[in-house]
Structure formats: C-alpha cells, structure tokens
Amino acid sequence: MILIDGKKVAAELREELKKEVSNLKAKYNKTPGLTVILIGDMAPSQIYVRMKEKAANEVGLKSEVIKYPNEVEEKTVLDKIHELNKDDGVSGILVQLPLPKHIDKQKVIEKILPSKDVDGFHPMNVGNLSSGYDSSVPCTPLGCYLLIKKIEPNLSGKKAVVVGRSNLNGKPMTQLLLKENCTVTITHSKTKDLKEECLKGDIIVAAVGIPEFVRGDWVKKDAIVIDVGINKTEKGIVGDVAFDEVSKVAKALTPVPGGVGPMTIACLLKNTIECFKKSKKN
Ligand code: NAP
C-alpha cells in the first residue's frame, strides 16, 4: 500500500511556490500578499492563522494578520474588507472561520472580491468551479485533488465516491473530480446503503467529521482513499477512515495527521499566488 505523504508533497509544493514568488518579485518588483482576518480568541483558529502566516512568510509572501476582538461589529469587518479589496498590495484575503454568531458569514464571504477570494468560498467562484470555468478552489479539496493526481494522473472514467457534501469539502471536491471526467457519487447523512456506494469507488474521499467512519469492508481492493477528517479522540487525532482496516485493501491512503492537512495550507499559498498572477494579467 502507498502511504500518501502529504507532508512531503506539501513541502515540494511550497518549494516550487517559493521559486515562483521569487520570479514574480523579479518580474513585477512587487510581492504577492496574503491578509488574514482573525476574529475572537478561539484557540484552534489562532493556531491555524499562525500556521498560515508562518507558511506564507516561508515562501516569501507578504503576510498580514488583522485581529479583532470577539465583539467587533460586523460593519467594522465589512469596511476593512472593502479597504483591502481596493489595496493593490493585497493579493488574497481570508477571513478565518468560524465567526462569532452576530456576524453574518455569508455577508462577509460575499464582501471579498472574487479575485482576492483565496478560500474559493465566494458564490462567483463556487459558480465558476461548478461551470467548469477558471476559479479559486477551496484549499482542502484542492489539496486532496493534487494528492490523488500524484497517485493516478489520468482519472478519466474512474468512479469516485465523495462522502460528505459540505460547501467547504464535499461539494468542491465533487466538482474537481467531475472536471477530471470521473463519474462521481456524492453521499451524505441521508444516503441509503452508504457501504454499497463506497464499494463502487476507485477513489473515495471522506469528509464527514466522524472518527474512523469508513471501514475496511467499505473499500474496493486497490482504491485510492483520501481522508479529510480531523477528529479529536481519546486515541489522539484520527481521521474519518479506519486506517488500519483500510490500509489492508486500498492501493493508496492518506494518513491523519500528515496527509491532507499540510496540503490545505500549501494550497492557500498557491491560491494567493494565482490571485496575484491574475491581477497582473488584467
Ligand atoms: P461538515 O460541514 O460537518 O460536513 C459533514 C458532511 O458529512 C455533511 O455533508 C454530512 O451530511 C455528512 N455526514 C455526517 N454524518 C454522516 C453519516 N452518518 N453518513 C454519511 N454522511 C454523513 O464537515 P466538513 O467541514 O466538510 O469537515 C469534515 C471533516 O474534515 C471534519 O473532520 C473536519 O475537521 C475535517 N477538515 C479537515 C481539513 C483539513 O485541512 N484536513 C479542513 C477542513 C475540514 P449532511 O449534509 O446530510 O448533514
């Protein structure tokens, strides 16, 4: 079985991006910039933002974190996004989710210019992705896609099963696999005979949020299995796939941690650079 080393693939991607940033700096005499807005003091969000900032600095991006207290007014955040939209030095804007309850997430997402939407959550990018046009793609499914392509460069005609239909993971994942000419089944909590559906997959992507949900006898021999899950349990952090069981049948499988996670951040950097490059074309 191939253990898909997301840490290694992400490190290689970051190395490529570092070179690209250096070339872009030389060409345009400008540095692509990522601005992250962090609201409140939730520990996981703070950790994620710190990791994003560190990774951005390491590849040579200009990075800035704007912090607000939990009780910040929605208007203050929207006004700041408006200001960042107009700022030439800002290539990409990310608002760390989740947001406090009094702030309308969708309003915030829609305020970010689609051309600076490095998370790929703006309805314009969502629409473009599902229409098969050029768009920013959410970082986690983009990372999954790059890992799958490392194992199987030609996905045409493959049967893919996506478990979970969130806007963050399952839906954009489905669109990426469709674009590659996979035949995609998207499943969710109301799906009947989920095991039977999974058994049809040459590729399975699990983004459910339930520890070790996808079992060994749900997986076809030699399938490629991508585990998006990050679940805190008594055993520590585990994925949505029962690793020990599935590793006995799959051709390739991502570990948790060290699989999809590192790719998510590397893809955020990639998206920032793409936004910068597109801004230079227009
Ligand atoms: P989410 O928004 O909670 O969505 C979960 C999806 O799983 C929903 O579509 C839900 O179906 C489906 N589901 C729940 N129970 C099910 C069941 N019994 N059978 C079949 N489907 C079921 O979760 P998410 O944001 O996509 O995140 C999924 C996991 O990925 C979490 O563990 C999260 O921590 C992790 N994650 C990892 C990364 C990374 O960088 N590796 C990034 C983001 C998230 P319904 O729509 O019917 O409710």
Short mmCIF file of C-alpha atoms and ligand atoms in Angstrom, two decimals:
data_model
loop_
_atom_site.label_atom_id
_atom_site.label_comp_id
_atom_site.label_asym_id
_atom_site.label_seq_id
_atom_site.Cartn_x
_atom_site.Cartn_y
_atom_site.Cartn_z
CA MET A 1 0.00 0.00 0.00
CA ILE A 2 1.19 3.50 -0.82
CA LEU A 3 1.09 5.81 2.17
CA ILE A 4 0.37 9.18 0.59
CA ASP A 5 2.83 11.50 2.28
CA GLY A 6 1.00 14.84 2.31
CA LYS A 7 3.78 16.42 4.35
CA LYS A 8 6.33 15.62 1.66
CA VAL A 9 4.10 16.63 -1.27
CA ALA A 10 3.21 19.89 0.53
CA ALA A 11 6.91 20.62 1.20
CA GLU A 12 7.67 20.08 -2.51
CA LEU A 13 4.79 22.35 -3.48
CA ARG A 14 5.98 25.05 -1.06
CA GLU A 15 9.46 24.81 -2.57
CA GLU A 16 8.02 25.37 -6.07
CA LEU A 17 5.93 28.26 -4.80
CA LYS A 18 8.97 29.83 -3.17
CA LYS A 19 10.74 29.88 -6.53
CA GLU A 20 7.65 31.25 -8.20
CA VAL A 21 7.34 34.09 -5.67
CA SER A 22 10.97 34.97 -6.22
CA ASN A 23 10.44 35.04 -10.03
CA LEU A 24 7.30 37.16 -9.66
CA LYS A 25 9.14 39.61 -7.41
CA ALA A 26 11.87 39.94 -10.00
CA LYS A 27 9.39 40.37 -12.84
CA TYR A 28 6.95 42.83 -11.25
CA ASN A 29 9.03 44.35 -8.47
CA LYS A 30 6.10 43.50 -6.18
CA THR A 31 5.46 40.79 -3.61
CA PRO A 32 2.19 38.85 -3.57
CA GLY A 33 0.43 39.49 -0.25
CA LEU A 34 -1.97 37.49 1.89
CA THR A 35 -4.12 39.22 4.52
CA VAL A 36 -5.90 37.11 7.12
CA ILE A 37 -8.65 38.50 9.35
CA LEU A 38 -8.93 36.75 12.69
CA ILE A 39 -11.89 37.48 14.95
CA GLY A 40 -12.02 36.38 18.58
CA ASP A 41 -9.74 34.19 20.62
CA MET A 42 -10.74 30.62 19.73
CA ALA A 43 -7.60 28.54 20.21
CA PRO A 44 -7.87 26.40 17.02
CA SER A 45 -8.42 29.49 14.83
CA GLN A 46 -5.41 31.18 16.40
CA ILE A 47 -3.27 28.12 15.75
CA TYR A 48 -4.45 27.83 12.12
CA VAL A 49 -3.79 31.52 11.47
CA ARG A 50 -0.32 31.30 12.98
CA MET A 51 0.46 28.29 10.76
CA LYS A 52 -0.81 30.13 7.68
CA GLU A 53 1.24 33.23 8.49
CA LYS A 54 4.40 31.18 9.05
CA ALA A 55 3.93 29.23 5.82
CA ALA A 56 3.28 32.44 3.87
CA ASN A 57 6.45 34.03 5.20
CA GLU A 58 8.49 30.93 4.42
CA VAL A 59 7.66 31.07 0.70
CA GLY A 60 8.37 34.81 0.61
CA LEU A 61 4.80 36.14 0.52
CA LYS A 62 3.98 39.36 2.30
CA SER A 63 1.60 38.37 5.06
CA GLU A 64 -0.50 40.33 7.47
CA VAL A 65 -2.94 39.27 10.19
CA ILE A 66 -5.65 41.70 11.27
CA LYS A 67 -7.09 40.76 14.66
CA TYR A 68 -10.43 41.83 16.12
CA PRO A 69 -11.99 41.01 19.47
CA ASN A 70 -14.98 38.66 19.56
CA GLU A 71 -17.43 41.54 19.98
CA VAL A 72 -16.29 43.51 16.92
CA GLU A 73 -19.18 44.95 14.88
CA GLU A 74 -19.97 43.33 11.57
CA LYS A 75 -19.71 46.71 9.84
CA THR A 76 -16.12 47.17 11.03
CA VAL A 77 -15.16 43.87 9.41
CA LEU A 78 -17.04 44.62 6.19
CA ASP A 79 -15.43 48.09 5.97
CA LYS A 80 -11.99 46.56 6.47
CA ILE A 81 -12.63 44.03 3.68
CA HIS A 82 -13.72 46.90 1.42
CA GLU A 83 -10.45 48.68 2.18
CA LEU A 84 -8.41 45.51 1.50
CA ASN A 85 -10.30 44.92 -1.77
CA LYS A 86 -9.02 48.28 -3.01
CA ASP A 87 -5.47 47.78 -1.76
CA ASP A 88 -3.09 46.83 -4.59
CA GLY A 89 -0.63 45.31 -2.13
CA VAL A 90 -3.17 42.70 -1.03
CA SER A 91 -3.47 39.78 -3.46
CA GLY A 92 -5.55 37.49 -1.28
CA ILE A 93 -7.96 37.95 1.64
CA LEU A 94 -9.01 35.21 4.04
CA VAL A 95 -11.41 35.56 6.93
CA GLN A 96 -10.76 32.75 9.39
CA LEU A 97 -13.92 30.76 10.14
CA PRO A 98 -15.92 30.17 12.27
CA LEU A 99 -17.14 33.69 13.02
CA PRO A 100 -18.93 34.90 16.14
CA LYS A 101 -22.72 34.39 15.90
CA HIS A 102 -23.56 38.09 15.46
CA ILE A 103 -21.54 38.28 12.23
CA ASP A 104 -23.21 37.03 9.05
CA LYS A 105 -20.72 34.62 7.48
CA GLN A 106 -22.24 34.81 4.02
CA LYS A 107 -22.20 38.62 4.03
CA VAL A 108 -18.50 38.53 4.91
CA ILE A 109 -17.70 35.94 2.24
CA GLU A 110 -19.57 37.93 -0.41
CA LYS A 111 -17.83 41.16 0.54
CA ILE A 112 -14.43 39.78 -0.51
CA LEU A 113 -13.68 40.47 -4.18
CA PRO A 114 -13.89 37.13 -6.03
CA SER A 115 -10.46 37.89 -7.50
CA LYS A 116 -8.98 38.06 -3.95
CA ASP A 117 -11.00 35.17 -2.51
CA VAL A 118 -8.20 32.73 -1.69
CA ASP A 119 -10.60 30.38 0.10
CA GLY A 120 -12.78 29.98 -3.00
CA PHE A 121 -15.98 30.46 -0.97
CA HIS A 122 -17.43 33.46 -2.87
CA PRO A 123 -20.57 32.43 -4.83
CA MET A 124 -18.90 33.69 -8.02
CA ASN A 125 -16.01 31.25 -7.51
CA VAL A 126 -18.36 28.46 -6.46
CA GLY A 127 -20.38 29.04 -9.64
CA ASN A 128 -17.34 29.22 -11.85
CA LEU A 129 -15.98 25.99 -10.41
CA SER A 130 -19.27 24.17 -10.95
CA SER A 131 -19.50 25.56 -14.50
CA GLY A 132 -16.02 24.24 -15.21
CA TYR A 133 -14.53 27.75 -15.58
CA ASP A 134 -11.40 29.19 -14.06
CA SER A 135 -11.92 29.93 -10.33
CA SER A 136 -10.34 29.98 -6.91
CA VAL A 137 -10.81 26.49 -5.47
CA PRO A 138 -11.23 25.81 -1.72
CA CYS A 139 -7.84 24.83 -0.34
CA THR A 140 -8.64 21.44 1.26
CA PRO A 141 -10.32 19.82 -1.77
CA LEU A 142 -7.62 21.33 -3.99
CA GLY A 143 -5.02 19.63 -1.78
CA CYS A 144 -6.91 16.31 -1.99
CA TYR A 145 -7.08 16.64 -5.76
CA LEU A 146 -3.32 17.21 -6.05
CA LEU A 147 -2.65 14.14 -3.88
CA ILE A 148 -4.97 11.95 -5.98
CA LYS A 149 -3.27 13.15 -9.17
CA LYS A 150 0.13 12.17 -7.76
CA ILE A 151 -1.10 8.58 -7.48
CA GLU A 152 -3.23 8.47 -10.62
CA PRO A 153 -2.54 11.18 -13.20
CA ASN A 154 -5.35 10.04 -15.53
CA LEU A 155 -8.66 10.00 -13.67
CA SER A 156 -10.86 9.85 -16.74
CA GLY A 157 -13.69 7.32 -16.35
CA LYS A 158 -12.80 6.44 -12.76
CA LYS A 159 -15.62 6.01 -10.27
CA ALA A 160 -15.23 8.43 -7.36
CA VAL A 161 -17.28 8.48 -4.17
CA VAL A 162 -17.25 11.60 -2.03
CA VAL A 163 -18.54 11.08 1.50
CA GLY A 164 -19.88 14.40 2.84
CA ARG A 165 -21.45 17.31 0.94
CA SER A 166 -20.20 20.39 2.79
CA ASN A 167 -19.53 23.60 0.86
CA LEU A 168 -16.03 23.51 2.29
CA ASN A 169 -15.08 19.99 1.21
CA GLY A 170 -17.53 17.55 -0.37
CA LYS A 171 -19.15 19.79 -2.99
CA PRO A 172 -16.00 21.42 -4.41
CA MET A 173 -14.27 18.00 -4.30
CA THR A 174 -17.07 16.62 -6.45
CA GLN A 175 -16.62 19.42 -8.98
CA LEU A 176 -12.86 18.88 -9.22
CA LEU A 177 -13.32 15.15 -9.83
CA LEU A 178 -16.05 15.82 -12.42
CA LYS A 179 -13.70 18.19 -14.22
CA GLU A 180 -11.26 15.26 -14.46
CA ASN A 181 -14.02 13.15 -16.07
CA CYS A 182 -14.62 10.93 -13.07
CA THR A 183 -18.09 9.51 -12.55
CA VAL A 184 -18.85 10.97 -9.15
CA THR A 185 -21.28 9.89 -6.45
CA ILE A 186 -21.71 12.40 -3.65
CA THR A 187 -23.06 10.91 -0.42
CA HIS A 188 -24.31 12.36 2.87
CA SER A 189 -26.14 11.55 6.08
CA LYS A 190 -29.35 10.59 4.26
CA THR A 191 -27.65 8.29 1.74
CA LYS A 192 -29.02 4.74 1.79
CA ASP A 193 -26.56 1.82 1.65
CA LEU A 194 -23.50 4.02 2.03
CA LYS A 195 -21.26 0.97 2.29
CA GLU A 196 -22.53 -0.29 -1.09
CA GLU A 197 -21.92 3.15 -2.64
CA CYS A 198 -18.39 3.32 -1.25
CA LEU A 199 -17.58 -0.16 -2.52
CA LYS A 200 -18.07 1.11 -6.10
CA GLY A 201 -15.35 3.74 -5.75
CA ASP A 202 -11.97 3.58 -7.45
CA ILE A 203 -11.44 6.74 -5.42
CA ILE A 204 -13.02 7.58 -2.06
CA VAL A 205 -12.75 10.98 -0.42
CA ALA A 206 -14.07 11.02 3.15
CA ALA A 207 -15.02 14.40 4.65
CA VAL A 208 -17.56 13.51 7.30
CA GLY A 209 -16.23 14.52 10.71
CA ILE A 210 -16.87 11.11 12.32
CA PRO A 211 -13.80 9.21 13.61
CA GLU A 212 -12.91 6.09 11.60
CA PHE A 213 -16.26 6.17 9.80
CA VAL A 214 -15.20 4.48 6.54
CA ARG A 215 -14.39 0.86 7.33
CA GLY A 216 -12.15 -1.65 5.61
CA ASP A 217 -15.06 -3.66 4.16
CA TRP A 218 -16.48 -0.47 2.53
CA VAL A 219 -13.45 -0.14 0.28
CA LYS A 220 -12.84 -1.84 -3.05
CA LYS A 221 -9.47 -3.53 -3.46
CA ASP A 222 -6.87 -1.11 -4.83
CA ALA A 223 -8.97 2.01 -4.33
CA ILE A 224 -7.32 5.36 -3.64
CA VAL A 225 -8.62 6.67 -0.30
CA ILE A 226 -8.27 10.27 0.84
CA ASP A 227 -9.08 11.05 4.46
CA VAL A 228 -10.02 14.69 5.09
CA GLY A 229 -11.18 14.15 8.67
CA ILE A 230 -9.51 15.66 11.70
CA ASN A 231 -11.19 14.32 14.84
CA LYS A 232 -10.02 14.71 18.41
CA THR A 233 -10.49 11.41 20.26
CA GLU A 234 -9.09 9.65 23.32
CA LYS A 235 -6.60 7.99 20.94
CA GLY A 236 -5.47 11.41 19.74
CA ILE A 237 -6.21 12.94 16.32
CA VAL A 238 -7.81 10.43 13.95
CA GLY A 239 -9.35 10.72 10.51
CA ASP A 240 -12.71 9.75 9.04
CA VAL A 241 -11.22 6.49 7.74
CA ALA A 242 -10.40 3.39 9.82
CA PHE A 243 -6.73 3.50 8.87
CA ASP A 244 -5.64 0.01 9.99
CA GLU A 245 -8.51 -1.73 8.21
CA VAL A 246 -8.48 0.35 5.03
CA SER A 247 -4.70 0.16 4.61
CA LYS A 248 -5.13 -3.62 4.09
CA VAL A 249 -7.31 -3.14 0.97
CA ALA A 250 -6.52 0.26 -0.52
CA LYS A 251 -3.87 0.91 -3.16
CA ALA A 252 -3.09 4.26 -1.56
CA LEU A 253 -4.25 6.05 1.58
CA THR A 254 -3.55 9.35 3.31
CA PRO A 255 -2.57 9.23 6.99
CA VAL A 256 -4.03 11.55 9.63
CA PRO A 257 -2.15 13.62 10.57
CA GLY A 258 0.35 14.17 7.76
CA GLY A 259 -1.99 13.64 4.79
CA VAL A 260 -4.47 16.25 3.64
CA GLY A 261 -3.77 18.78 6.43
CA PRO A 262 -0.37 20.04 5.21
CA MET A 263 -1.74 20.31 1.66
CA THR A 264 -4.50 22.69 2.78
CA ILE A 265 -2.04 25.37 3.85
CA ALA A 266 0.24 24.87 0.84
CA CYS A 267 -2.82 25.32 -1.42
CA LEU A 268 -3.71 28.55 0.35
CA LEU A 269 -0.29 29.89 -0.65
CA LYS A 270 -0.82 28.58 -4.18
CA ASN A 271 -4.18 30.35 -4.39
CA THR A 272 -2.65 33.62 -3.18
CA ILE A 273 -0.01 33.45 -5.90
CA GLU A 274 -2.66 32.61 -8.52
CA CYS A 275 -4.68 35.69 -7.45
CA PHE A 276 -1.56 37.85 -7.79
CA LYS A 277 -0.78 36.46 -11.26
CA LYS A 278 -4.36 37.01 -12.45
CA SER A 279 -4.29 40.60 -11.18
CA LYS A 280 -1.22 41.19 -13.37
CA LYS A 281 -2.97 39.77 -16.45
CA ASN A 282 -5.94 42.14 -16.16
P1 NAP B 1 -19.36 19.23 7.84
O1 NAP B 1 -19.63 20.59 7.29
O2 NAP B 1 -19.81 18.88 9.21
O3 NAP B 1 -20.00 18.18 6.82
C1 NAP B 1 -20.02 16.82 7.11
C2 NAP B 1 -20.69 16.08 5.99
O4 NAP B 1 -20.71 14.70 6.35
C3 NAP B 1 -22.15 16.51 5.76
O5 NAP B 1 -22.41 16.62 4.38
C4 NAP B 1 -22.95 15.38 6.38
O6 NAP B 1 -24.18 15.08 5.72
C5 NAP B 1 -22.01 14.20 6.19
N1 NAP B 1 -22.33 13.19 7.19
C6 NAP B 1 -22.48 13.33 8.52
N2 NAP B 1 -22.83 12.16 9.09
C7 NAP B 1 -22.91 11.26 8.09
C8 NAP B 1 -23.24 9.89 8.04
N3 NAP B 1 -23.57 9.20 9.13
N4 NAP B 1 -23.21 9.28 6.84
C9 NAP B 1 -22.88 9.96 5.72
N5 NAP B 1 -22.55 11.27 5.70
C10 NAP B 1 -22.58 11.91 6.88
O7 NAP B 1 -17.82 18.85 7.79
P2 NAP B 1 -16.59 19.43 6.90
O8 NAP B 1 -16.37 20.86 7.23
O9 NAP B 1 -16.72 19.02 5.49
O10 NAP B 1 -15.39 18.61 7.57
C11 NAP B 1 -15.32 17.20 7.52
C12 NAP B 1 -14.10 16.74 8.27
O11 NAP B 1 -12.94 17.30 7.65
C13 NAP B 1 -14.01 17.18 9.73
O12 NAP B 1 -13.40 16.14 10.47
C14 NAP B 1 -13.09 18.38 9.68
O13 NAP B 1 -12.40 18.59 10.90
C15 NAP B 1 -12.14 17.98 8.60
N6 NAP B 1 -11.46 19.07 7.91
C16 NAP B 1 -10.16 18.89 7.61
C17 NAP B 1 -9.46 19.85 6.90
C18 NAP B 1 -8.02 19.60 6.57
O14 NAP B 1 -7.30 20.53 6.25
N7 NAP B 1 -7.59 18.33 6.58
C19 NAP B 1 -10.09 21.03 6.51
C20 NAP B 1 -11.44 21.18 6.81
C21 NAP B 1 -12.13 20.20 7.50
P3 NAP B 1 -25.44 16.10 5.71
O15 NAP B 1 -25.08 17.16 4.72
O16 NAP B 1 -26.55 15.24 5.26
O17 NAP B 1 -25.56 16.62 7.10
#
